[in-house]
């Protein structure tokens, strides 16, 4: 399994996002069955494209679930690009930050703008939504780092090495220039007189 690494960053993001959405949905199903939340994410995502009464049919719920998984995959691609740009160090924190930011946008802005026809009303649903997004961010970022070939992230690491060597060369040149100036302080004062 450790030899199976994916070199395509888009594919890594899609698969990482799907793994994150799957973990999120498993938790959502468990909490929904225990009445800790009001709706499944297939209901919420489906309510963006059809009336909530139609979502009670299995085929319509499936469309909502598919839409939810697609959004999760797209966010996985975004997470991959963030990790490529800013490095894969502290990937868990970066994943959690992206997921909480997404929650803030979808649930605060999305509900106010009327994106959803099904709106959870209970406070416990908001807490479980935060929990599920944290699970998504954790699972997605870890899956991306685990599945990605090191070459996916090497561009950032290579540019850091290049800039560090350029800074060292510049620093040694600056020392050389300033070391030639004022070799003997008595000569400097005699030249000024």
Tab-separated table of N, CA and C in Angstrom, residues 23-25 37 49 58 63 77 85 91 98 111 118-119 142 145 149 151 172 180 187:
chain	number	residue	atom	x	y	z
A	23	UNK	N	-16.355	9.940	5.543
A	23	UNK	CA	-16.239	9.981	7.015
A	23	UNK	C	-17.286	10.916	7.615
A	24	UNK	N	-17.481	12.047	6.966
A	24	UNK	CA	-18.471	13.020	7.416
A	24	UNK	C	-19.881	12.420	7.382
A	25	UNK	N	-20.193	11.707	6.311
A	25	UNK	CA	-21.529	11.122	6.157
A	25	UNK	C	-21.774	9.964	7.120
A	37	UNK	N	-29.245	15.285	15.144
A	37	UNK	CA	-29.291	16.271	14.070
A	37	UNK	C	-30.607	16.093	13.309
A	49	UNK	N	-31.583	22.010	-4.986
A	49	UNK	CA	-32.002	21.820	-6.377
A	49	UNK	C	-33.432	21.291	-6.531
A	58	UNK	N	-36.174	7.859	-2.533
A	58	UNK	CA	-34.775	7.431	-2.534
A	58	UNK	C	-33.966	7.942	-3.708
A	63	UNK	N	-29.672	11.917	-5.597
A	63	UNK	CA	-29.191	13.079	-6.352
A	63	UNK	C	-28.595	14.112	-5.398
A	77	UNK	N	-9.921	19.103	-3.878
A	77	UNK	CA	-8.978	19.653	-4.859
A	77	UNK	C	-8.431	20.992	-4.351
A	85	UNK	N	0.689	24.901	-2.321
A	85	UNK	CA	1.140	26.301	-2.273
A	85	UNK	C	1.849	26.627	-0.971
A	91	UNK	N	-0.620	19.949	8.133
A	91	UNK	CA	-1.742	19.728	7.222
A	91	UNK	C	-3.069	19.536	7.961
A	98	UNK	N	-9.784	25.075	6.762
A	98	UNK	CA	-10.583	25.128	5.539
A	98	UNK	C	-11.998	24.617	5.784
A	111	UNK	N	-27.576	29.952	4.278
A	111	UNK	CA	-28.941	29.989	4.803
A	111	UNK	C	-29.548	31.381	4.686
A	118	UNK	N	-34.399	23.367	2.857
A	118	UNK	CA	-34.456	22.692	4.145
A	118	UNK	C	-33.443	23.363	5.050
A	119	UNK	N	-33.907	23.990	6.101
A	119	UNK	CA	-33.000	24.669	7.024
A	119	UNK	C	-33.106	24.031	8.403
A	142	UNK	N	-5.528	14.515	5.817
A	142	UNK	CA	-4.693	13.344	6.081
A	142	UNK	C	-4.676	12.399	4.881
A	145	UNK	N	-2.339	13.908	2.102
A	145	UNK	CA	-0.915	13.766	2.415
A	145	UNK	C	-0.480	12.306	2.349
A	149	UNK	N	1.978	11.355	-3.929
A	149	UNK	CA	3.394	11.109	-4.162
A	149	UNK	C	4.171	12.348	-3.688
A	151	UNK	N	6.375	13.971	-5.049
A	151	UNK	CA	6.591	14.925	-6.137
A	151	UNK	C	5.444	15.928	-6.266
A	172	UNK	N	26.678	36.289	1.565
A	172	UNK	CA	28.143	36.228	1.480
A	172	UNK	C	28.678	37.360	0.616
A	180	UNK	N	35.561	44.975	2.578
A	180	UNK	CA	36.573	45.766	1.898
A	180	UNK	C	36.553	47.230	2.336
A	187	UNK	N	43.048	55.007	8.344
A	187	UNK	CA	43.068	55.438	6.963
A	187	UNK	C	41.774	56.156	6.605
